[in-house]
Coordinates of C-alpha atoms in Angstrom, one line a residue:
M1 CA -4.2 9.0 32.0
K2 CA -4.3 10.2 28.4
R3 CA -1.1 11.9 28.7
E4 CA 0.4 8.9 30.2
F5 CA -0.6 6.9 27.2
Y6 CA 0.5 9.2 24.7
K7 CA 4.1 9.0 26.5
I8 CA 3.9 5.1 26.3
L9 CA 2.7 5.3 22.8
S10 CA 5.5 7.6 21.7
L11 CA 8.0 5.6 23.6
T12 CA 6.8 2.5 21.8
F13 CA 7.0 3.9 18.1
L14 CA 10.3 5.8 18.8
T15 CA 11.7 2.2 19.8
L16 CA 10.3 0.4 16.9
L17 CA 11.7 3.2 14.6
T18 CA 15.3 2.9 15.8
I19 CA 15.1 -1.0 15.6
H20 CA 13.8 -0.7 11.9
L21 CA 16.3 1.9 10.9
H22 CA 19.2 -0.4 11.8
A23 CA 17.3 -3.5 10.3
G24 CA 17.4 -2.0 7.0
N25 CA 19.9 -3.3 4.3
P26 CA 19.8 -2.3 0.7
D27 CA 22.2 -5.7 0.1
R28 CA 18.8 -7.7 1.0
Q29 CA 16.8 -6.3 -2.0
G30 CA 14.9 -8.8 -3.9
E31 CA 15.0 -11.3 -1.2
A32 CA 11.5 -10.8 0.3
G33 CA 8.1 -11.9 -1.7
A34 CA 4.8 -10.6 -1.8
Y35 CA 5.9 -7.5 -3.3
E36 CA 2.5 -6.6 -4.2
L37 CA 2.0 -5.4 -0.5
L38 CA 4.3 -2.6 -1.9
I39 CA 1.7 -1.6 -4.6
N40 CA -0.7 1.3 -3.7
P41 CA -3.8 0.7 -5.6
W42 CA -5.6 3.9 -4.7
A43 CA -5.3 7.0 -7.0
R44 CA -4.8 9.6 -4.4
G45 CA -2.0 7.8 -2.7
S46 CA -0.2 6.6 -6.0
A47 CA -0.3 10.3 -7.3
L48 CA 1.6 11.3 -4.0
N49 CA 4.0 8.2 -4.1
T50 CA 2.5 7.1 -0.9
L51 CA 3.7 10.3 1.1
N52 CA 0.5 10.9 3.0
A53 CA 1.2 8.7 6.1
S54 CA 0.4 11.8 8.0
R55 CA -2.6 12.8 6.3
V56 CA -4.2 9.8 4.6
K57 CA -8.1 9.1 5.7
G58 CA -10.6 6.7 5.2
T59 CA -10.2 3.4 3.1
E60 CA -7.1 4.5 1.5
A61 CA -5.3 4.4 4.9
M62 CA -5.4 0.8 4.8
M63 CA -2.5 0.4 2.5
V64 CA -0.5 3.5 4.1
N65 CA -1.5 4.1 7.6
P66 CA -4.4 2.4 9.5
A67 CA -4.5 5.0 11.8
G68 CA -6.5 7.5 9.1
L69 CA -9.4 5.1 8.9
G70 CA -11.5 7.2 11.2
R71 CA -10.8 10.5 9.7
I72 CA -13.4 10.1 7.0
S73 CA -15.7 13.4 6.7
K74 CA -19.0 11.2 6.7
R75 CA -20.3 7.9 8.4
Q76 CA -19.4 5.6 5.7
E77 CA -17.4 5.5 2.7
I78 CA -16.9 3.1 -0.3
L79 CA -13.9 3.0 -2.8
A80 CA -13.0 1.0 -5.9
A81 CA -9.9 1.4 -8.2
H82 CA -8.2 0.1 -11.3
T83 CA -4.6 0.3 -11.9
R84 CA -2.8 -0.3 -15.1
W85 CA 0.7 -1.3 -13.7
L86 CA 3.6 -0.7 -15.9
V87 CA 1.9 -0.2 -19.1
P88 CA 2.1 -2.3 -21.4
S89 CA 2.9 -5.2 -19.2
G90 CA -1.0 -6.2 -19.3
I91 CA -0.8 -6.2 -15.4
T92 CA -3.7 -4.7 -13.8
V93 CA -4.6 -4.2 -10.1
N94 CA -8.3 -4.0 -8.8
S95 CA -9.0 -3.0 -5.1
F96 CA -12.3 -2.1 -3.4
G97 CA -12.7 -1.2 0.1
Y98 CA -15.3 -0.1 2.7
T99 CA -15.1 2.1 6.0
T100 CA -17.9 2.7 8.3
K101 CA -17.7 4.7 11.8
K102 CA -18.3 2.9 14.9
G103 CA -19.5 5.3 17.6
E104 CA -18.1 8.6 17.6
N105 CA -14.3 7.9 17.6
G106 CA -13.8 4.6 16.3
A107 CA -13.8 2.9 12.6
L108 CA -13.9 -0.2 10.9
S109 CA -12.5 -1.0 7.3
F110 CA -12.5 -3.7 5.1
S111 CA -10.2 -4.0 1.7
L112 CA -9.7 -6.4 -1.1
M113 CA -6.9 -6.0 -3.6
S114 CA -6.3 -8.4 -6.5
L115 CA -3.8 -8.5 -9.5
D116 CA -4.8 -9.8 -12.9
M117 CA -1.6 -10.9 -14.7
G118 CA -3.5 -12.5 -17.7
N119 CA -2.5 -15.9 -19.2
I120 CA 0.8 -17.1 -19.1
K121 CA 2.0 -20.0 -21.6
V122 CA 3.0 -23.3 -20.0
T123 CA 6.7 -24.2 -21.1
T124 CA 8.4 -27.3 -20.3
T125 CA 11.7 -29.0 -21.1
E126 CA 10.7 -30.7 -24.3
S127 CA 8.6 -27.8 -25.3
P128 CA 10.4 -24.4 -24.2
E129 CA 8.3 -22.6 -26.6
G130 CA 5.1 -23.6 -24.9
T131 CA 2.9 -26.5 -24.9
G132 CA -0.2 -24.7 -26.2
A133 CA -1.6 -24.7 -22.8
T134 CA -1.8 -21.5 -20.4
Y135 CA -2.0 -20.8 -16.7
K136 CA -3.5 -17.6 -14.8
P137 CA -1.9 -16.8 -11.6
T138 CA -4.1 -15.6 -8.8
F139 CA -2.8 -13.0 -6.3
F140 CA -5.0 -11.3 -3.7
N141 CA -4.9 -9.9 -0.2
L142 CA -7.7 -9.3 2.0
G143 CA -7.7 -6.9 5.1
V144 CA -9.5 -5.8 7.8
G145 CA -8.7 -2.8 10.0
Y146 CA -9.8 -0.6 13.1
S147 CA -8.8 2.7 14.4
Y148 CA -9.6 5.0 17.4
T149 CA -9.4 8.6 17.9
F150 CA -8.6 10.2 21.2
G151 CA -9.7 13.8 21.7
G152 CA -9.8 14.4 17.9
K153 CA -5.8 14.9 18.2
V154 CA -4.2 11.3 18.2
S155 CA -5.6 8.3 16.5
V156 CA -4.1 4.8 16.4
G157 CA -4.9 1.9 14.2
S158 CA -4.2 -1.4 13.1
A159 CA -4.7 -4.0 10.1
V160 CA -4.7 -7.7 9.6
R161 CA -4.2 -8.8 6.1
V162 CA -4.3 -12.4 4.6
I163 CA -2.2 -12.8 1.5
S164 CA -2.6 -15.6 -1.2
E165 CA -0.5 -16.4 -4.3
T166 CA -1.4 -19.4 -6.3
I167 CA -1.3 -20.9 -9.8
S168 CA -2.9 -24.3 -10.9
D169 CA -0.3 -26.5 -9.0
L170 CA 1.5 -24.3 -6.3
S171 CA 0.3 -21.9 -3.9
A172 CA 1.4 -19.9 -0.9
F173 CA -0.4 -18.2 2.1
G174 CA 0.3 -15.8 4.7
F175 CA -0.7 -12.9 6.9
C176 CA 0.8 -9.4 8.1
I177 CA -0.1 -7.0 10.5
D178 CA 0.1 -3.2 10.1
G179 CA -0.3 -0.5 12.8
G180 CA 0.1 3.2 13.0
V181 CA -0.3 6.4 14.9
Q182 CA -1.6 10.0 13.3
Y183 CA -1.2 13.1 15.5
A184 CA -3.0 16.5 14.5
A185 CA -2.0 19.9 16.1
G186 CA -3.0 23.4 15.7
D187 CA -6.3 25.4 16.0
E188 CA -7.5 23.7 12.8
N189 CA -5.4 20.7 13.1
Q190 CA -3.1 21.9 10.3
F191 CA 0.1 20.3 11.3
K192 CA -0.1 16.6 11.0
L193 CA 2.4 13.9 12.1
G194 CA 2.1 10.0 10.9
I195 CA 4.1 6.9 12.0
A196 CA 3.2 3.5 10.4
L197 CA 4.7 0.0 10.6
R198 CA 3.6 -2.2 7.8
N199 CA 3.9 -5.8 6.5
I200 CA 5.0 -7.5 9.8
G201 CA 4.0 -11.0 9.5
S202 CA 4.9 -14.7 9.1
P203 CA 7.2 -15.9 6.3
M204 CA 5.7 -17.6 3.3
R205 CA 6.6 -20.6 1.4
F206 CA 5.3 -22.2 -2.0
S207 CA 4.1 -25.7 -2.0
G208 CA 2.0 -28.2 -4.2
S209 CA 1.9 -30.7 -6.8
G210 CA 4.1 -28.6 -8.9
L211 CA 7.1 -29.3 -6.8
S212 CA 7.0 -33.0 -7.4
T213 CA 8.5 -35.0 -10.4
Q214 CA 8.6 -38.7 -11.2
L215 CA 12.3 -40.0 -11.8
Q216 CA 13.7 -43.6 -12.4
G217 CA 15.1 -44.8 -9.2
P218 CA 18.3 -47.3 -8.9
A219 CA 16.2 -50.3 -9.2
G220 CA 14.3 -49.1 -12.4
H221 CA 11.4 -48.0 -10.4
Q222 CA 9.5 -45.0 -10.7
L223 CA 9.9 -42.7 -7.7
T224 CA 8.4 -39.4 -6.9
Y225 CA 10.6 -36.5 -5.6
D226 CA 9.5 -33.5 -3.9
V227 CA 11.4 -30.2 -3.9
R228 CA 11.0 -28.1 -0.8
L229 CA 11.5 -24.4 -1.2
S230 CA 12.9 -22.0 1.3
R231 CA 10.8 -19.5 2.9
F232 CA 10.7 -16.0 2.1
E233 CA 10.0 -12.8 4.3
L234 CA 7.5 -10.1 3.7
P235 CA 8.8 -6.6 2.7
S236 CA 8.2 -4.8 5.8
L237 CA 8.9 -1.0 6.0
L238 CA 8.3 2.1 8.2
H239 CA 6.6 5.1 7.2
L240 CA 7.4 8.4 9.0
G241 CA 5.7 11.5 7.5
M242 CA 4.6 15.1 8.3
S243 CA 2.5 17.9 6.7
Y244 CA 1.0 21.3 7.2
D245 CA -2.2 22.8 5.9
F246 CA -1.9 26.5 4.5
K247 CA -5.0 28.3 3.9
V248 CA -4.7 30.8 0.7
G249 CA -7.7 33.0 0.7
D250 CA -11.1 31.4 1.5
Y251 CA -11.2 28.8 -1.2
I252 CA -7.8 27.1 -1.4
T253 CA -5.5 25.1 0.8
T254 CA -2.3 24.1 0.0
T255 CA -0.6 21.2 1.8
P256 CA 3.2 20.4 1.4
M257 CA 4.3 17.1 2.8
A258 CA 7.4 14.9 3.6
N259 CA 7.9 11.4 4.1
F260 CA 10.7 9.3 5.0
T261 CA 10.3 5.2 4.5
A262 CA 12.7 2.8 5.9
N263 CA 12.7 -0.4 4.0
S264 CA 14.0 -3.9 5.2
F265 CA 14.7 -5.2 2.0
G266 CA 15.7 -2.3 -0.1
K267 CA 17.1 1.2 0.3
D268 CA 15.4 3.9 2.3
L269 CA 13.2 6.5 0.6
L270 CA 12.7 10.1 1.0
G271 CA 10.0 12.1 -0.6
V272 CA 8.2 15.3 -0.6
G273 CA 4.7 16.0 -2.0
L274 CA 2.1 18.8 -2.5
E275 CA -1.7 18.8 -2.7
T276 CA -3.9 21.8 -3.5
E277 CA -7.6 21.7 -2.8
I278 CA -9.7 24.4 -4.5
N279 CA -13.1 25.1 -3.0
K280 CA -13.1 21.7 -1.2
M281 CA -13.9 20.1 -4.7
F282 CA -10.9 20.1 -6.8
S283 CA -7.5 18.9 -6.1
L284 CA -4.1 18.8 -7.6
R285 CA -1.2 16.4 -6.5
F286 CA 2.5 16.5 -7.3
S287 CA 5.3 14.4 -5.5
Y288 CA 8.7 12.9 -5.9
S289 CA 10.3 10.2 -4.0
G290 CA 13.8 8.6 -4.2
P291 CA 16.2 6.3 -2.6
L292 CA 18.8 7.6 -0.4
G293 CA 22.2 7.2 -1.5
S294 CA 23.6 6.4 -5.0
S295 CA 21.6 3.8 -7.4
D296 CA 23.7 1.7 -9.9
V297 CA 21.9 -0.2 -12.9
E298 CA 21.5 -3.3 -10.7
T299 CA 19.7 -1.9 -8.0
K300 CA 17.8 0.9 -9.8
G301 CA 14.0 0.7 -9.9
A302 CA 11.6 1.3 -13.1
Y303 CA 9.9 4.5 -11.3
L304 CA 11.4 7.7 -12.1
G305 CA 10.4 9.1 -8.7
F306 CA 7.7 11.6 -9.9
G307 CA 3.8 11.3 -9.3
M308 CA 1.0 13.4 -10.2
G309 CA -2.7 13.5 -10.3
F310 CA -5.9 15.1 -9.7
G311 CA -9.2 14.5 -7.8
L312 CA -12.9 15.8 -7.8
E313 CA -15.5 15.7 -4.9
Y314 CA -18.9 16.5 -6.1
P315 CA -21.8 16.8 -3.8
L316 CA -25.0 14.8 -4.9
D317 CA -27.2 17.0 -2.7
K318 CA -27.6 20.4 -1.5
K319 CA -26.6 19.6 2.0
G320 CA -23.5 17.9 0.9
N321 CA -24.5 14.6 2.9
N322 CA -23.5 12.3 -0.2
I323 CA -20.5 13.2 -2.0
L324 CA -19.2 11.5 -5.0
M325 CA -15.0 11.2 -5.4
L326 CA -13.2 10.8 -8.6
D327 CA -9.6 10.5 -8.5
Y328 CA -6.7 9.8 -11.1
G329 CA -2.8 9.2 -10.3
Y330 CA 0.2 8.6 -12.7
R331 CA 3.7 7.6 -12.0
P332 CA 6.0 7.7 -15.0
T333 CA 8.7 5.0 -15.7
N334 CA 11.6 3.8 -17.6
P335 CA 11.4 1.3 -19.0
F336 CA 7.5 0.8 -19.8
Q337 CA 5.0 3.7 -20.1
G338 CA 4.0 4.5 -16.4
T339 CA 1.4 3.2 -14.1
H340 CA -2.0 4.7 -14.2
N341 CA -4.6 4.6 -11.3
I342 CA -8.1 5.5 -11.5
G343 CA -10.6 5.7 -8.5
I344 CA -14.5 6.1 -7.8
G345 CA -16.0 6.4 -4.3
L346 CA -18.7 7.4 -2.3
S347 CA -18.7 9.3 1.0
F348 CA -22.2 9.4 2.9

């Protein structure tokens, strides 16, 4: 029964992969919306350029591959992270997540991610330099996910996310679904393969009183005209990654990884990364990810492709039942001064 299930599952995702690879189109870059869904707010994943679809675990899996939710080492996990995005743009990203195991093989997770863009000046046709007033955009997404592991080797997961983008007189709401699979092989599960399909959901459209204006009609009466904006799609993508754990002595584990990302609204990405864990306490992370094909000035992004970071897992008791986690990630950019991620968590 399980063997037939694996065959059906593999066939399904291979079909999705084929469809998605043919659907990608770099000429559609910039046509989607809700691009905050592509920001990885967690320090570990950011340092690895989100190349960890095959081995991501716990709460961080909500933004990469929900199949990894149940692979946490303890029963519960709490994470919080703060990101300074494209310094000195003044934009920050705050995120919080909680994951708990359900039974022996299941896991349930919740996550919240919000963007703080600061106060923006209100400008009008009559006052292009500003009216003296300001407004503050509110962008956030709230997700819930579940994963289940079969025989310790194959895990599947899915997540549903609600998206909200609002200002004082305009708003847009939507939802999306993520799904993924992780497969582990070897005597110590050292080889890992991951596939994830993300941001599949309903188109979004802005609406509100900000799209209404009063103009004088033909007979001299004041008429209210409403502008209807076109809908925009979500930036759907597909991750395909693999990794392998190499033991170096008794205390060091080095894990090279590779990941391919097929973007529906941009160029496909290919990247490699390396994570080294020392004594199961200290970790170093390095990565590089870049677009396939040539890039010109019009389509080139701000990120240079490199990522780096480190992490610390410190046991709070002698038995190691409670672990404090600290992580940092950095991605250089041109222009701007890079993106900095810092995270703190507790596994218990």
